[in-house]
mmCIF file of C-alpha atoms in Angstrom:
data_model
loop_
_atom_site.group_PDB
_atom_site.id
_atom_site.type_symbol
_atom_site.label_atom_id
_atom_site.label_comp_id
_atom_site.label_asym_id
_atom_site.label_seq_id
_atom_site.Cartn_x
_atom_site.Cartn_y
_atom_site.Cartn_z
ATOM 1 C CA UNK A 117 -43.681 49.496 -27.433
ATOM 2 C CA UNK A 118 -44.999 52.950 -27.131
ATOM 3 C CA UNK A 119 -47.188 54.065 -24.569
ATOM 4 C CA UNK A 120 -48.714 57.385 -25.702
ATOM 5 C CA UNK A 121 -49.959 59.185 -22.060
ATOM 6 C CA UNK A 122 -48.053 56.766 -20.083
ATOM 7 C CA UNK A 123 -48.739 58.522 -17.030
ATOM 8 C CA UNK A 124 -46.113 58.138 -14.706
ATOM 9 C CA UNK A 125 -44.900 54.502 -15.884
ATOM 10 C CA UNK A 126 -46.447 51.974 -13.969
ATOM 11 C CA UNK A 127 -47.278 50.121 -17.012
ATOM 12 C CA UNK A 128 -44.580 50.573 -18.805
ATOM 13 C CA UNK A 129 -42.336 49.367 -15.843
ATOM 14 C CA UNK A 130 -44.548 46.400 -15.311
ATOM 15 C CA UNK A 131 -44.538 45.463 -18.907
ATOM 16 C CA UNK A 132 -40.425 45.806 -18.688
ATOM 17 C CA UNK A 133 -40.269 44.244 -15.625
ATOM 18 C CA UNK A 134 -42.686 41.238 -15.850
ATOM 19 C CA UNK A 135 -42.409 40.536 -19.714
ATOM 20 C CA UNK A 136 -39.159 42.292 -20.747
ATOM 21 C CA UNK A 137 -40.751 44.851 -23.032
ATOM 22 C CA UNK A 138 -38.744 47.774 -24.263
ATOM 23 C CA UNK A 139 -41.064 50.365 -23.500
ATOM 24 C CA UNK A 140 -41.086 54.049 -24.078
ATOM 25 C CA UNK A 141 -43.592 56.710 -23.215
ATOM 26 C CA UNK A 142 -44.788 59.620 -24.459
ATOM 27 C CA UNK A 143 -46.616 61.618 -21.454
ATOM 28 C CA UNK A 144 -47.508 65.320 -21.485
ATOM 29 C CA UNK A 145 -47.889 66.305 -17.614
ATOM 30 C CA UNK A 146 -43.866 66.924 -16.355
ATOM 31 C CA UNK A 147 -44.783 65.506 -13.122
ATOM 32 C CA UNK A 148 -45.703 62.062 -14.603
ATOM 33 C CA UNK A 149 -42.661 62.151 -16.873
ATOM 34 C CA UNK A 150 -40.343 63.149 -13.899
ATOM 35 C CA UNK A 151 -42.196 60.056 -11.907
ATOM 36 C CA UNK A 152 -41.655 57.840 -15.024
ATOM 37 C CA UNK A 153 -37.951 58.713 -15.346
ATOM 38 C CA UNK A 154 -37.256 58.094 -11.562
ATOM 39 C CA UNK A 155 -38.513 54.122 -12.416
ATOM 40 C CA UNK A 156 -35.676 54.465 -14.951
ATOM 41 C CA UNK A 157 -37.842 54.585 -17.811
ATOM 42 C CA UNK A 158 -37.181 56.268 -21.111
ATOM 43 C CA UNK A 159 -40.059 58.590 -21.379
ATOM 44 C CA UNK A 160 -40.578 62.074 -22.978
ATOM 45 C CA UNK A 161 -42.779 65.203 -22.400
ATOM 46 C CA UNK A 162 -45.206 65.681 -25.395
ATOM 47 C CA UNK A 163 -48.706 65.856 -26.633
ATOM 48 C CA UNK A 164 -50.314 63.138 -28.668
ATOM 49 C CA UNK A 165 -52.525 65.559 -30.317
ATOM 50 C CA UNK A 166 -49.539 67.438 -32.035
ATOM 51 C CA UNK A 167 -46.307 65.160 -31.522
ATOM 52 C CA UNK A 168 -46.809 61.720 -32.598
ATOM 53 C CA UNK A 169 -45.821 62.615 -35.858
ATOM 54 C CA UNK A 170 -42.575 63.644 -35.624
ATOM 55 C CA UNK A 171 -42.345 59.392 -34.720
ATOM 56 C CA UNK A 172 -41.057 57.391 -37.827
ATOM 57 C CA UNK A 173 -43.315 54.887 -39.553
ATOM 58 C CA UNK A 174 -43.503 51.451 -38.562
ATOM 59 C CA UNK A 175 -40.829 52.797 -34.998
ATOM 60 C CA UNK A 176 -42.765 50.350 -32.771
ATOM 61 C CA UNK A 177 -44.247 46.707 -32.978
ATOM 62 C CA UNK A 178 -46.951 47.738 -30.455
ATOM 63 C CA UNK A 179 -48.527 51.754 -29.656
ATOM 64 C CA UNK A 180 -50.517 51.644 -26.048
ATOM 65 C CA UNK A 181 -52.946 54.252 -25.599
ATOM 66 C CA UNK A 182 -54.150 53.665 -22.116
ATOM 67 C CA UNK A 183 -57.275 55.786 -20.843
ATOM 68 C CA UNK A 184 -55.868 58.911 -23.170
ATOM 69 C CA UNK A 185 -58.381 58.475 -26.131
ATOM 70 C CA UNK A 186 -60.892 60.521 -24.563
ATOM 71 C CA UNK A 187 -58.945 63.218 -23.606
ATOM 72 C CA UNK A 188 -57.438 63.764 -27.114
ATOM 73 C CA UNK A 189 -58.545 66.604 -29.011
ATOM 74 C CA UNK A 190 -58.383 64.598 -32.142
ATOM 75 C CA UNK A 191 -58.917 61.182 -31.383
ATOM 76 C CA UNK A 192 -59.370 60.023 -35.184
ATOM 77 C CA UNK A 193 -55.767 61.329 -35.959
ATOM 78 C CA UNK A 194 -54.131 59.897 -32.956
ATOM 79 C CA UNK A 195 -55.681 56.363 -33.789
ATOM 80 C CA UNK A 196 -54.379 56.857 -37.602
ATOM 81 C CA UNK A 197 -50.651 58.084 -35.800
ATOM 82 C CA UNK A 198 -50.774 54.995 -33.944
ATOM 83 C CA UNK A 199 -51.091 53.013 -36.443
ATOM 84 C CA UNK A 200 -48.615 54.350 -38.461
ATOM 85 C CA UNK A 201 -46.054 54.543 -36.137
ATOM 86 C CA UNK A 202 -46.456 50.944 -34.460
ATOM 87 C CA UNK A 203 -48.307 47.996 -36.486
ATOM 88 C CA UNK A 204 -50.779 47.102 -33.804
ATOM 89 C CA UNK A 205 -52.221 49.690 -30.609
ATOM 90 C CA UNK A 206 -53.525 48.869 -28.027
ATOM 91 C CA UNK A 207 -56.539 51.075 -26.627
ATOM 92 C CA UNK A 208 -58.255 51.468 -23.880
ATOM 93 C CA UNK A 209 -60.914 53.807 -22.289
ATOM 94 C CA UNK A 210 -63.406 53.913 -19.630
ATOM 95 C CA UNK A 211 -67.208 53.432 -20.940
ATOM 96 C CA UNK A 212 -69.547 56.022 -20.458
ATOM 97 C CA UNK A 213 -72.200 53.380 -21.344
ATOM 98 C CA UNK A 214 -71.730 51.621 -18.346
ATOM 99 C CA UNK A 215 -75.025 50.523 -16.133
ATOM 100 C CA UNK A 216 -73.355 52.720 -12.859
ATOM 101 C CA UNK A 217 -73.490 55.916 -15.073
ATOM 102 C CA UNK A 218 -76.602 55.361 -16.765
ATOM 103 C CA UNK A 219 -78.245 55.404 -13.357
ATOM 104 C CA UNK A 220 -76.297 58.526 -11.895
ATOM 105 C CA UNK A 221 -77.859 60.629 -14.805
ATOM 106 C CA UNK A 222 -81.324 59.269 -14.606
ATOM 107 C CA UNK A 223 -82.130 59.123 -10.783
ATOM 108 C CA UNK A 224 -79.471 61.990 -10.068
ATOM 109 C CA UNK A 225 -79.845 64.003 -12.700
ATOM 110 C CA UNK A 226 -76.037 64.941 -12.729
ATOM 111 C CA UNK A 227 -72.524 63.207 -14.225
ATOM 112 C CA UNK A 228 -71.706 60.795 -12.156
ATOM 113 C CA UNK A 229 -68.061 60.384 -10.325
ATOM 114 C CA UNK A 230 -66.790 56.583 -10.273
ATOM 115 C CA UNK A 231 -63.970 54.648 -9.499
ATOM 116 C CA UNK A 232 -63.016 54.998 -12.979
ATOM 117 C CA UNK A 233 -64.781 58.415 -13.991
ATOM 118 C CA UNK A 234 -62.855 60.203 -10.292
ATOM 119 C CA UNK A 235 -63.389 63.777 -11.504
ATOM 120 C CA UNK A 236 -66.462 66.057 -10.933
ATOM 121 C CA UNK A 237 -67.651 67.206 -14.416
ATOM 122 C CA UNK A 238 -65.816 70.684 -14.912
ATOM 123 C CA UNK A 239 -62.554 69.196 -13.712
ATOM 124 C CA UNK A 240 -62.301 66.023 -15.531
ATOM 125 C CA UNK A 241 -59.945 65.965 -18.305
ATOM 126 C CA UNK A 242 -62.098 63.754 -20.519
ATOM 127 C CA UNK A 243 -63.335 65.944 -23.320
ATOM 128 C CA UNK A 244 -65.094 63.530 -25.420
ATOM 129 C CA UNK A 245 -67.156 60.827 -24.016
ATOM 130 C CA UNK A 246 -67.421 57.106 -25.396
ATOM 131 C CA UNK A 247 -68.949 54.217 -25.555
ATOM 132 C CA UNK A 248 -68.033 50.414 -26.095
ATOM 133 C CA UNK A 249 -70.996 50.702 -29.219
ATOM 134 C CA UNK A 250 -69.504 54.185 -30.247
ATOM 135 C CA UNK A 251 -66.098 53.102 -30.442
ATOM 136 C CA UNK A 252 -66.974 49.715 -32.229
ATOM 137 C CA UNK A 253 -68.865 52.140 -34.833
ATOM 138 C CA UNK A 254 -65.695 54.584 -35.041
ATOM 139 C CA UNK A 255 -63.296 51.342 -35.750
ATOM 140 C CA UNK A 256 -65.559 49.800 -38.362
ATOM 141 C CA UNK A 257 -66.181 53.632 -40.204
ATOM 142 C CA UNK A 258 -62.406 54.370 -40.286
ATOM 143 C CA UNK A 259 -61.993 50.267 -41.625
ATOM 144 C CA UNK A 260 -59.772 48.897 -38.580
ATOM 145 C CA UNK A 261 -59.626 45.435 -37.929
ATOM 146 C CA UNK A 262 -60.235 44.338 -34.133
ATOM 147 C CA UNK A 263 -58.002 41.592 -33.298
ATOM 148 C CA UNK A 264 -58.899 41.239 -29.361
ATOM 149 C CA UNK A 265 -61.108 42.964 -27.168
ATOM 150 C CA UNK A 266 -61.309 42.753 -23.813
ATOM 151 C CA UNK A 267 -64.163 43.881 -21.051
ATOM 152 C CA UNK A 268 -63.864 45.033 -17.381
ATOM 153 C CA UNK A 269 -66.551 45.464 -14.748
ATOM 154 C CA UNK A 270 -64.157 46.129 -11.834
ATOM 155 C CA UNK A 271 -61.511 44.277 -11.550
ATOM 156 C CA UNK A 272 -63.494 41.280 -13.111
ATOM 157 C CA UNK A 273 -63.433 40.113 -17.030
ATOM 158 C CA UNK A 274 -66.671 39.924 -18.729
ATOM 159 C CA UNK A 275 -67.344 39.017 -22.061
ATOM 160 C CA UNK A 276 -68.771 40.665 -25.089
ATOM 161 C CA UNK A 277 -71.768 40.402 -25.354
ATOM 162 C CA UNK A 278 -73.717 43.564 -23.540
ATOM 163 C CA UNK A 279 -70.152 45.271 -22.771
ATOM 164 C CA UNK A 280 -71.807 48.648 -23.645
ATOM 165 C CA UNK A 281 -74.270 48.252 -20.454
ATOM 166 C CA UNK A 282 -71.858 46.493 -18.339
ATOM 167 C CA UNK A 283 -67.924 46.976 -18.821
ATOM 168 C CA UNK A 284 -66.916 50.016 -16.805
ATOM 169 C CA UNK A 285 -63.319 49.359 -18.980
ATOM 170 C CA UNK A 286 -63.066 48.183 -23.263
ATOM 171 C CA UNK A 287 -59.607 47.333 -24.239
ATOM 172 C CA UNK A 288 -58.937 46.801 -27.763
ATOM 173 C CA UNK A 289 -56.122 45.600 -30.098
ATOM 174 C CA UNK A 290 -56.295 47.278 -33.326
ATOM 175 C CA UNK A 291 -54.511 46.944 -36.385
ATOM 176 C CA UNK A 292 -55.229 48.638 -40.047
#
C-alpha cells in the first residue's frame, strides 16, 4: 500500500501493525516524515502534485489518499496517478456539504472551523473545497467505478443516502 500524504504514519503503522500491511508513505511536510520514520516506517518526502509519477505502474495493490485530495493542486491528475500506480485507492476527504457548515455560513456569515475543518480560512491548507455530490459527479465524469463508500458523522457510520447534508467524512474505494 501507498499512502500519498501519510502524515506522520499513524495509519500506516496501524494498518502494519493491526493487519500486517506493507505500507509506504509519501508525505511532503519533513516533520511528518521524520515522525513517520521514528514509528519505523518507510516513508519519503515528496509532493503528490509533482512526484507520483516517478512511481512505476501497477507498484502497489492499494494507493490511500487520506484527507490530501483537497489540498492538491491537481486533484484530477493525482486520482489518474493513483490509479496507475496501485489498482484500487482509497480516498477520503472531509465534506464541505455537511449540515454543521451549511449553518456556520448562513447564520454566521463566515467559514466555519470544525473538528474536521480546524483551520481559520486563510490558514487552512485546503485549497479546493468538496462535496460528497461533487466528488460523486467528478468520479462518474472521469468514468471510475466506486466499489465501497463509506460515511462519517463523527465518529459514527451513516449510510448513503443524504451523505452530502450529513457525513462530516466520505471515504471511497475507487478503481478504473
Amino acid at each position: 500500500m501507498l499512502d500519498v500524504g501519510c502524515g506522520d504514519g499513524a495509519l500506516m503503522a496501524a494498518l502494519r501493525d493491526g493487519k500486517g500491511v506493507d505500507a509506504r508513505g509519501l508525505e511532503l511536510d519533513p516533520g511528518n516524515v521524520a515522525a513517520a520514520m521514528g514509528r519505523g516506517l518507510s516513508v519519503v518526502q515528496g509532493d503528490a502534485d509533482v512526484d507520483l509519477a516517478d512511481y512505476r505502474d501497477g507498484s502497489f495493490d492499494y494507493a490511500v489518499l487520506s484527507q490530501t485530495l483537497q489540498t492538491c493542486h491537481a486533484p484530477d491528475r493525482v486520482l489518474g496517478e493513483l490509479l496507475r500506480i496501485g489498482g484500487r485507492a482509497f480516498v477520503s476527504f472531509p465534506n464541505f456539504a455537511h449540515w454543521r457548515v451549511r449553518m456556520s455560513l448562513l447564520w454566521g456569515g463566515r467559514m466555519p472551523v470544525t473538528r474536521l475543518l480546524p483551520e481559520r480560512w486563510y490558514d487552512t491548507p485546503n485549497i479546493h473545497h468538496l462535496t460528497v455530490d461533487d466528488f460523486r459527479a467528478f468520479v462518474r465524469e472521469q468514468g471510475l467505478t466506486v466499489e465501497r463508500e463509506w460515511f462519517l458523522a463523527g465518529d459514527r457510520r451513516r449510510g448513503s443516502g443524504a451523505a452530502n447534508l450529513l457525513a462530516e467524512h466520505a471515504i471511497f474505494l475507487l478503481r478504473r
